[in-house]
Short mmCIF file of C-alpha atoms in Angstrom, two decimals:
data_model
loop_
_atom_site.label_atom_id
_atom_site.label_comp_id
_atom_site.label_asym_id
_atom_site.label_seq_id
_atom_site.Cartn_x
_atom_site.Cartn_y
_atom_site.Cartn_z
CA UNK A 24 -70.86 4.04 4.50
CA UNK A 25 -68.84 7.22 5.07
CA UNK A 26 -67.26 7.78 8.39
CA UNK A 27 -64.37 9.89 10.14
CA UNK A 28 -61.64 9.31 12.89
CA UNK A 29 -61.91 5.55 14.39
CA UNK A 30 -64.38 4.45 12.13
CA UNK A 31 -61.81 4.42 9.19
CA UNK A 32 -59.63 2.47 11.73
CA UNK A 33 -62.17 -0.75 12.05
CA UNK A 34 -63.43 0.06 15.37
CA UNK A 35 -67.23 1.60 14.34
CA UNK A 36 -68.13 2.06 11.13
CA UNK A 37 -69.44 5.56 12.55
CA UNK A 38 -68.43 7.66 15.25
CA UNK A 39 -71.13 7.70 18.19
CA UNK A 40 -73.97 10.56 17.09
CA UNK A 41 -77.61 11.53 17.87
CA UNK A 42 -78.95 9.18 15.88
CA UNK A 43 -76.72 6.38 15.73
CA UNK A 44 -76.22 4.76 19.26
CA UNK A 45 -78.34 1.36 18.87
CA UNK A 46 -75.49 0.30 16.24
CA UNK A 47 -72.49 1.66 17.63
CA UNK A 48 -73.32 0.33 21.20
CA UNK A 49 -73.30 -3.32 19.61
CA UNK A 50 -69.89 -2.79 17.85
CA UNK A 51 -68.46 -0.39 20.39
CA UNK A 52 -68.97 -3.65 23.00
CA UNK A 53 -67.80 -5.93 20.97
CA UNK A 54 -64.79 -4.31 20.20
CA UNK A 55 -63.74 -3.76 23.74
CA UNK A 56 -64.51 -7.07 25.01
CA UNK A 57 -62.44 -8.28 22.23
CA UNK A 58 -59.72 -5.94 23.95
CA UNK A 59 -60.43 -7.78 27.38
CA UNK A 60 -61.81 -4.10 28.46
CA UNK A 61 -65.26 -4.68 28.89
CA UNK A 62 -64.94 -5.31 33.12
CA UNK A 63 -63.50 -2.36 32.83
CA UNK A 64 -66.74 -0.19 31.93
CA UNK A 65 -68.89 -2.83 33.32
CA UNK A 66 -67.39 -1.50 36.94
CA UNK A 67 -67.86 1.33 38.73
CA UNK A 68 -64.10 1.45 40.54
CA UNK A 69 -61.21 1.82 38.88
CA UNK A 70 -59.51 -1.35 39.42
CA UNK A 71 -56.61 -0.94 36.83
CA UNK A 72 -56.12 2.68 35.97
CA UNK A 73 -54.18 1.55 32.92
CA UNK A 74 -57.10 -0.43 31.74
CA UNK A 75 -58.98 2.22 32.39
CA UNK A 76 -57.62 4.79 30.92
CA UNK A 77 -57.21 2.90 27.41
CA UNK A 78 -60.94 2.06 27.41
CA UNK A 79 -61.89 5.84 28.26
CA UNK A 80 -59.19 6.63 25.39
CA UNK A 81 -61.31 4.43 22.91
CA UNK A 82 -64.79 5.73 23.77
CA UNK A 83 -63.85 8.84 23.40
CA UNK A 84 -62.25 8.85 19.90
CA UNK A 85 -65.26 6.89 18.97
CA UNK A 86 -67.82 9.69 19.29
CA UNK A 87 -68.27 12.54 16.81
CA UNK A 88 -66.87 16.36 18.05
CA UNK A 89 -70.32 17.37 19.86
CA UNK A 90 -71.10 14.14 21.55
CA UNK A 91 -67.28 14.29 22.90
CA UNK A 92 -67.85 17.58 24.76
CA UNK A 93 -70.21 15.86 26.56
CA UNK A 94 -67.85 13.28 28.31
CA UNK A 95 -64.43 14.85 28.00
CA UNK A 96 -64.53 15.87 31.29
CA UNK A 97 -65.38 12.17 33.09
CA UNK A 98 -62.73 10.29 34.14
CA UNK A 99 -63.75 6.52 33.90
CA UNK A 100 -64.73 4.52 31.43
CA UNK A 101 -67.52 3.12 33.05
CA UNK A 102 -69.33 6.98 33.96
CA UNK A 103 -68.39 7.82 30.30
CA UNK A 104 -70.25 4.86 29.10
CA UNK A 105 -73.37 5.31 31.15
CA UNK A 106 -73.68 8.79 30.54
CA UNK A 107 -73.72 7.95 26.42
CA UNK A 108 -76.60 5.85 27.58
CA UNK A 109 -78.41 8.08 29.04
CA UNK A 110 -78.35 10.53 26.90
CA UNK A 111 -78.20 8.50 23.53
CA UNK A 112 -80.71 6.09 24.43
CA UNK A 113 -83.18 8.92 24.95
CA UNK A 114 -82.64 10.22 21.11
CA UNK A 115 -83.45 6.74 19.85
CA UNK A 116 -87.52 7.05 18.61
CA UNK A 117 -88.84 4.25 16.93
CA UNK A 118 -90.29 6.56 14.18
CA UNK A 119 -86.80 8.24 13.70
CA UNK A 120 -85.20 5.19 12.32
CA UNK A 121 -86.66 2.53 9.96
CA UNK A 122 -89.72 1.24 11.48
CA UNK A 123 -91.55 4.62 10.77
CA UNK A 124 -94.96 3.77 10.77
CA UNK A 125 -96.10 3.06 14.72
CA UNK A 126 -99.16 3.54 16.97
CA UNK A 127 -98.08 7.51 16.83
CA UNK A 128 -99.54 7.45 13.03
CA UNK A 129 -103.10 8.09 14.41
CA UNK A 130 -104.46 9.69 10.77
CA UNK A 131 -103.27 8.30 7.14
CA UNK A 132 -101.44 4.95 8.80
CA UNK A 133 -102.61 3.42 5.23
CA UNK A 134 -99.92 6.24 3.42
CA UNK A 135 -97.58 6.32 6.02
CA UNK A 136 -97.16 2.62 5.14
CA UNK A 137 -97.16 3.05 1.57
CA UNK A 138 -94.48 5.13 1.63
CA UNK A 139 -92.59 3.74 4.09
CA UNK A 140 -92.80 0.22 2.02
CA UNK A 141 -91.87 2.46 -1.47
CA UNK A 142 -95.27 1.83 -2.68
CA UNK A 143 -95.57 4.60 -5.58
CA UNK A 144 -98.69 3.22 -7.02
CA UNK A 145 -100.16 3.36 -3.35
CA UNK A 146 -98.64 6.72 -2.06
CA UNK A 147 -100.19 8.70 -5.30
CA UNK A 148 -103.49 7.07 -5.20
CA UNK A 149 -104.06 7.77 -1.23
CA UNK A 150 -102.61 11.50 -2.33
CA UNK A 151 -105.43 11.93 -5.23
CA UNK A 152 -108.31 11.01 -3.06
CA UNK A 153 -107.01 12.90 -0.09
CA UNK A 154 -104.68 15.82 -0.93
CA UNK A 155 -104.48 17.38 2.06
CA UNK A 156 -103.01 14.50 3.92
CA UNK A 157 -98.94 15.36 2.67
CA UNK A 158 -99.05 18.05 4.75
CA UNK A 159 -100.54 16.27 8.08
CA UNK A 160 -97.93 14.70 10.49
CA UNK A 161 -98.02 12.55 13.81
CA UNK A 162 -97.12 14.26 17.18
CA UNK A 163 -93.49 13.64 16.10
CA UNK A 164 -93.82 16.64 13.48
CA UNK A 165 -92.72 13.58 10.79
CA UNK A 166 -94.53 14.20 7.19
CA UNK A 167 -94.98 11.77 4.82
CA UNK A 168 -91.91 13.55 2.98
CA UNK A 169 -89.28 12.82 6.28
CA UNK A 170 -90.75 9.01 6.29
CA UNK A 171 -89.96 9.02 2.65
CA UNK A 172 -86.19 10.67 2.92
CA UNK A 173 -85.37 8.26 5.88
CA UNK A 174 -86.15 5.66 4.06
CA UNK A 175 -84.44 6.72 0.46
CA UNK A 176 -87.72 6.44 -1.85
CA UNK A 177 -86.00 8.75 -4.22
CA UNK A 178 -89.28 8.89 -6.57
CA UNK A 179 -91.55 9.44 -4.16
CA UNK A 180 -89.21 12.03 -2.47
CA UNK A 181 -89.53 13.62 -5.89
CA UNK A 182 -93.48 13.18 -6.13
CA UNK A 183 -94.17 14.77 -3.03
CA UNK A 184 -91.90 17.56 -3.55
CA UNK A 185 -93.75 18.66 -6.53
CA UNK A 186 -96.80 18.07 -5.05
CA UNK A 187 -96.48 19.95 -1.48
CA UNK A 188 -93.86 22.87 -2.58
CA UNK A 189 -92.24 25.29 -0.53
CA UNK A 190 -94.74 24.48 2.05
CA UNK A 191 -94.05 20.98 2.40
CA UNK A 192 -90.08 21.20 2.21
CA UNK A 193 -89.88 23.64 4.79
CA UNK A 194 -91.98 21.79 7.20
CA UNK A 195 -89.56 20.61 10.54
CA UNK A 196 -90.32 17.69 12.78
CA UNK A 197 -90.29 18.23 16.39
CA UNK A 198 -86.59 18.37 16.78
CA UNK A 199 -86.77 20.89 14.54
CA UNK A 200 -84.96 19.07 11.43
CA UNK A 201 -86.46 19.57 7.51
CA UNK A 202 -86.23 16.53 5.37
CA UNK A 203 -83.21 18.26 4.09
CA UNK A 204 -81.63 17.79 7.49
CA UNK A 205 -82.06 14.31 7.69
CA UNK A 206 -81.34 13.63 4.16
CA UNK A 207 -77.97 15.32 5.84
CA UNK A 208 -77.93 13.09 8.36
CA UNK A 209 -78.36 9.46 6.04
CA UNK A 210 -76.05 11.03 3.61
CA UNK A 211 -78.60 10.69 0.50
CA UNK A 212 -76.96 13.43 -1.64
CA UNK A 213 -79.30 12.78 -4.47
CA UNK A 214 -82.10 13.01 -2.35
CA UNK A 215 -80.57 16.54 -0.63
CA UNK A 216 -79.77 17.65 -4.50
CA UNK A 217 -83.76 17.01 -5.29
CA UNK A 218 -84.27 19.48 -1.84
CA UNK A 219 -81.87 21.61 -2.77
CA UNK A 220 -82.74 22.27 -6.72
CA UNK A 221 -86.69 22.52 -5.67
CA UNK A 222 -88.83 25.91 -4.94
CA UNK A 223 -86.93 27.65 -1.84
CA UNK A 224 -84.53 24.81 -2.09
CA UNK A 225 -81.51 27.02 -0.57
CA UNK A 226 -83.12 28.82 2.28
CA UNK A 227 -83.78 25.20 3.88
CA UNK A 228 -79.71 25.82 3.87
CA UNK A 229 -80.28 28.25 7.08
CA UNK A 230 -83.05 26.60 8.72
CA UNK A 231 -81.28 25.49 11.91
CA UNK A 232 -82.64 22.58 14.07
CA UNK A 233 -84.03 23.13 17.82
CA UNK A 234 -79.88 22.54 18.44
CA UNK A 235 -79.25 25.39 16.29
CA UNK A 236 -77.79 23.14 13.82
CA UNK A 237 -77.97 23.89 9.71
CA UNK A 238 -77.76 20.49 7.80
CA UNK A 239 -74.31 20.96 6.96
CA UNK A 240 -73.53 20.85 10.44
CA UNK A 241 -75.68 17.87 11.10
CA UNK A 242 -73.82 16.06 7.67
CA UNK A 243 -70.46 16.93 9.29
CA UNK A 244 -71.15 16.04 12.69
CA UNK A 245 -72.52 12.61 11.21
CA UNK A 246 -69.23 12.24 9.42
CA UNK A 247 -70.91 12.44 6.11
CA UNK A 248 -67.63 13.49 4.15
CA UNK A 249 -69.56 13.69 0.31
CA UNK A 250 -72.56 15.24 1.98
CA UNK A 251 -70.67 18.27 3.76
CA UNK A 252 -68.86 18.49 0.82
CA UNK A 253 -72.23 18.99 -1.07
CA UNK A 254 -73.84 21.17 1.27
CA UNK A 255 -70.46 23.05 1.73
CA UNK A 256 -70.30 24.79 -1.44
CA UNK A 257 -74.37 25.53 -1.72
CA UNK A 258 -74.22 27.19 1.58
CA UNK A 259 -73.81 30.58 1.26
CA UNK A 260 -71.18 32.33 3.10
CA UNK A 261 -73.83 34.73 4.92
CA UNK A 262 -75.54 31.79 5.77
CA UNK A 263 -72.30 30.67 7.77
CA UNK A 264 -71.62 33.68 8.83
CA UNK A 265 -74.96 34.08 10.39
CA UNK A 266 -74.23 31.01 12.71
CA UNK A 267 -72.87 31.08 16.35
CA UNK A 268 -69.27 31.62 16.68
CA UNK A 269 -68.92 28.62 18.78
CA UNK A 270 -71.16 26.11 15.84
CA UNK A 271 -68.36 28.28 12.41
CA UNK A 272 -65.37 26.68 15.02
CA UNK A 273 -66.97 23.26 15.33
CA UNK A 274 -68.01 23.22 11.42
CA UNK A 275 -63.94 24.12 10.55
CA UNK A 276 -63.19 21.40 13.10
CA UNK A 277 -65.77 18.82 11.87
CA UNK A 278 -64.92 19.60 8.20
CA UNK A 279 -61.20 19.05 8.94
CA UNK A 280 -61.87 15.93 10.64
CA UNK A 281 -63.88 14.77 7.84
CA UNK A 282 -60.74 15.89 5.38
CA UNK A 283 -64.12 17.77 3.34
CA UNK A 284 -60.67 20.16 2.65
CA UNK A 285 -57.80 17.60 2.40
CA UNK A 286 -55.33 16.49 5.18
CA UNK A 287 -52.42 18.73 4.43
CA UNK A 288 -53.41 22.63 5.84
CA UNK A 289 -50.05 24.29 4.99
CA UNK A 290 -50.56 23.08 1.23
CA UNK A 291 -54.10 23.33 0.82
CA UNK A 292 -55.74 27.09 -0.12
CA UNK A 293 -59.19 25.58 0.06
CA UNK A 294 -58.63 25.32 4.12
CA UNK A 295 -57.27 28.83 4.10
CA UNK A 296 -60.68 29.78 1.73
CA UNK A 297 -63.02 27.81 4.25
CA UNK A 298 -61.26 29.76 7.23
CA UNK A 299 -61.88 33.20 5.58
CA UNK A 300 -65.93 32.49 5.35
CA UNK A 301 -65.73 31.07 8.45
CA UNK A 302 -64.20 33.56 10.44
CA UNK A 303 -64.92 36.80 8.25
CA UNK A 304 -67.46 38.48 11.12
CA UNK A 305 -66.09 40.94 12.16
CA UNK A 306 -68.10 41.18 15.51
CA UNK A 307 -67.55 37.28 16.00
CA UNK A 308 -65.70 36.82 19.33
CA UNK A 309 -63.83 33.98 18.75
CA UNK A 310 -60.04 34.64 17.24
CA UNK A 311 -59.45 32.68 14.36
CA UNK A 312 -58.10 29.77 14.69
CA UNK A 313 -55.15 30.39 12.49
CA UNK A 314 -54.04 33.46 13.54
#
């Protein structure tokens, strides 16, 4: 599994996203009560600032560049780790993760489960008596075609593709996010390729999320190093260009944190290329970076 920062240093095998907290909760608690720092969160006064402040120190290099702006500012380990919680917890949907198929699947629970299980035979036979049904979805906005990409049916992914089109590619769930963006997310390149190559395959590039997030920000900010790589060079540069200054600093950031550019800057034109298409606007705000 790819990963950036702490993760390549045994701590979490992935720094703390949107869609990652259940897992790096378990490991994240394990690690610091195997560093005798787990009172330390567990209470809310600061008993041993040292303590403290090396717990705080660990959280925070264990979360990815947007979920870190959200704590820098706390001082204690313990408001740090409730407010991950809080917000974390509330991104965790049963239907986002594996376990797609729940009560929410009012319509077509029979091909929801097909594909969910991989079941080809199933999925096209439900799809030749009842057509229409790849392009219904649940109140969570998932298709048939985000159950499949979650789960990394590659042939189905590939079925229902040619079946639904443009139409059904483009299609966002309600937090906004194509099944190109959470192919992003799960790092499936060949899966993101099959998006990619298909009908309208690179404007899903530019369809931002209800964050305002393209998937090769979401592959970056999930530390997906081969996946913003991938999506990297397919975005076009007016894409990029196009985005918020604030989101073209965070990508340069995320993609240097990822080393999508290698580690060395001063010896490495592809960084100096990346900053050019990142900071080319001329009515962005923001200075570059390496001026």
């Amino acid at each position: 599994m790819e990963s950036i920062g702490v993760a390549s240093r045994g701590i979490v095998r992935e720094v703390l996203t949107r869609y990652n907290y259940q897992e790096w909760e378990t490991l994240m608690k394990n690690y610091l009560r195997g560093e005798n720092l787990w009172e330390v969160v567990e209470s809310d006064s600061v008993f041993d600032a040292q303590r403290n402040a090396k717990a705080l120190h660990i959280i925070q290099l264990s979360c990815a560049p947007i979920i870190f702006k959200q704590i820098k500012h706390l001082q204690t380990a313990h408001e740090a780790w409730n407010h991950l919680a809080e917000v974390c917890r509330s991104e965790v949907q049963p239907h986002i993760r594996h376990g797609v198929v729940s009560d929410n699947v009012s319509e077509h629970k029979d091909l929801y489960k097909f594909v969910k299980n991989g079941d080809w035979e199933g999925t096209s036979s439900y799809l030749r008596d009842q057509p229409n049904a790849i392009f219904w979805a649940p109140p969570s906005g998932r298709t048939v075609l985000h159950v499949a990409t979650i789960e990394g049916h590659m042939k189905i992914v590939e079925w229902l593709v040619y079946l639904g089109k443009k139409q059904l590619v483009e299609m966002q769930d309600e937090d906004g996010n194509t099944a190109l963006a959470l192919a992003a997310i799960y790092g499936d390149i060949n899966i993101a390729k099959c998006f990619v190559n298909a009908e309208g395959g690179f404007e899903l590039l530019a369809i931002e999320n209800k964050e305002g997030e393209i998937p090769l920000l979401l592959a970056a900010n999930s530390g997906r190093k081969r996946m913003t790589r991938f999506l990297f060079f397919r975005t076009s540069s007016d894409v990029i260009d196009q985005q918020s200054p604030d989101n073209r600093v965070l990508l340069l950031e995320r993609c240097i944190q990822a080393h999508i550019f290698g580690k060395q800057i001063n010896h490495n034109t592809s960084i100096y290329t990346a900053s050019l298409i990142l900071f080319s606007n001329p009515q962005s705000s923001s200075p570059s970076p390496f001026q």
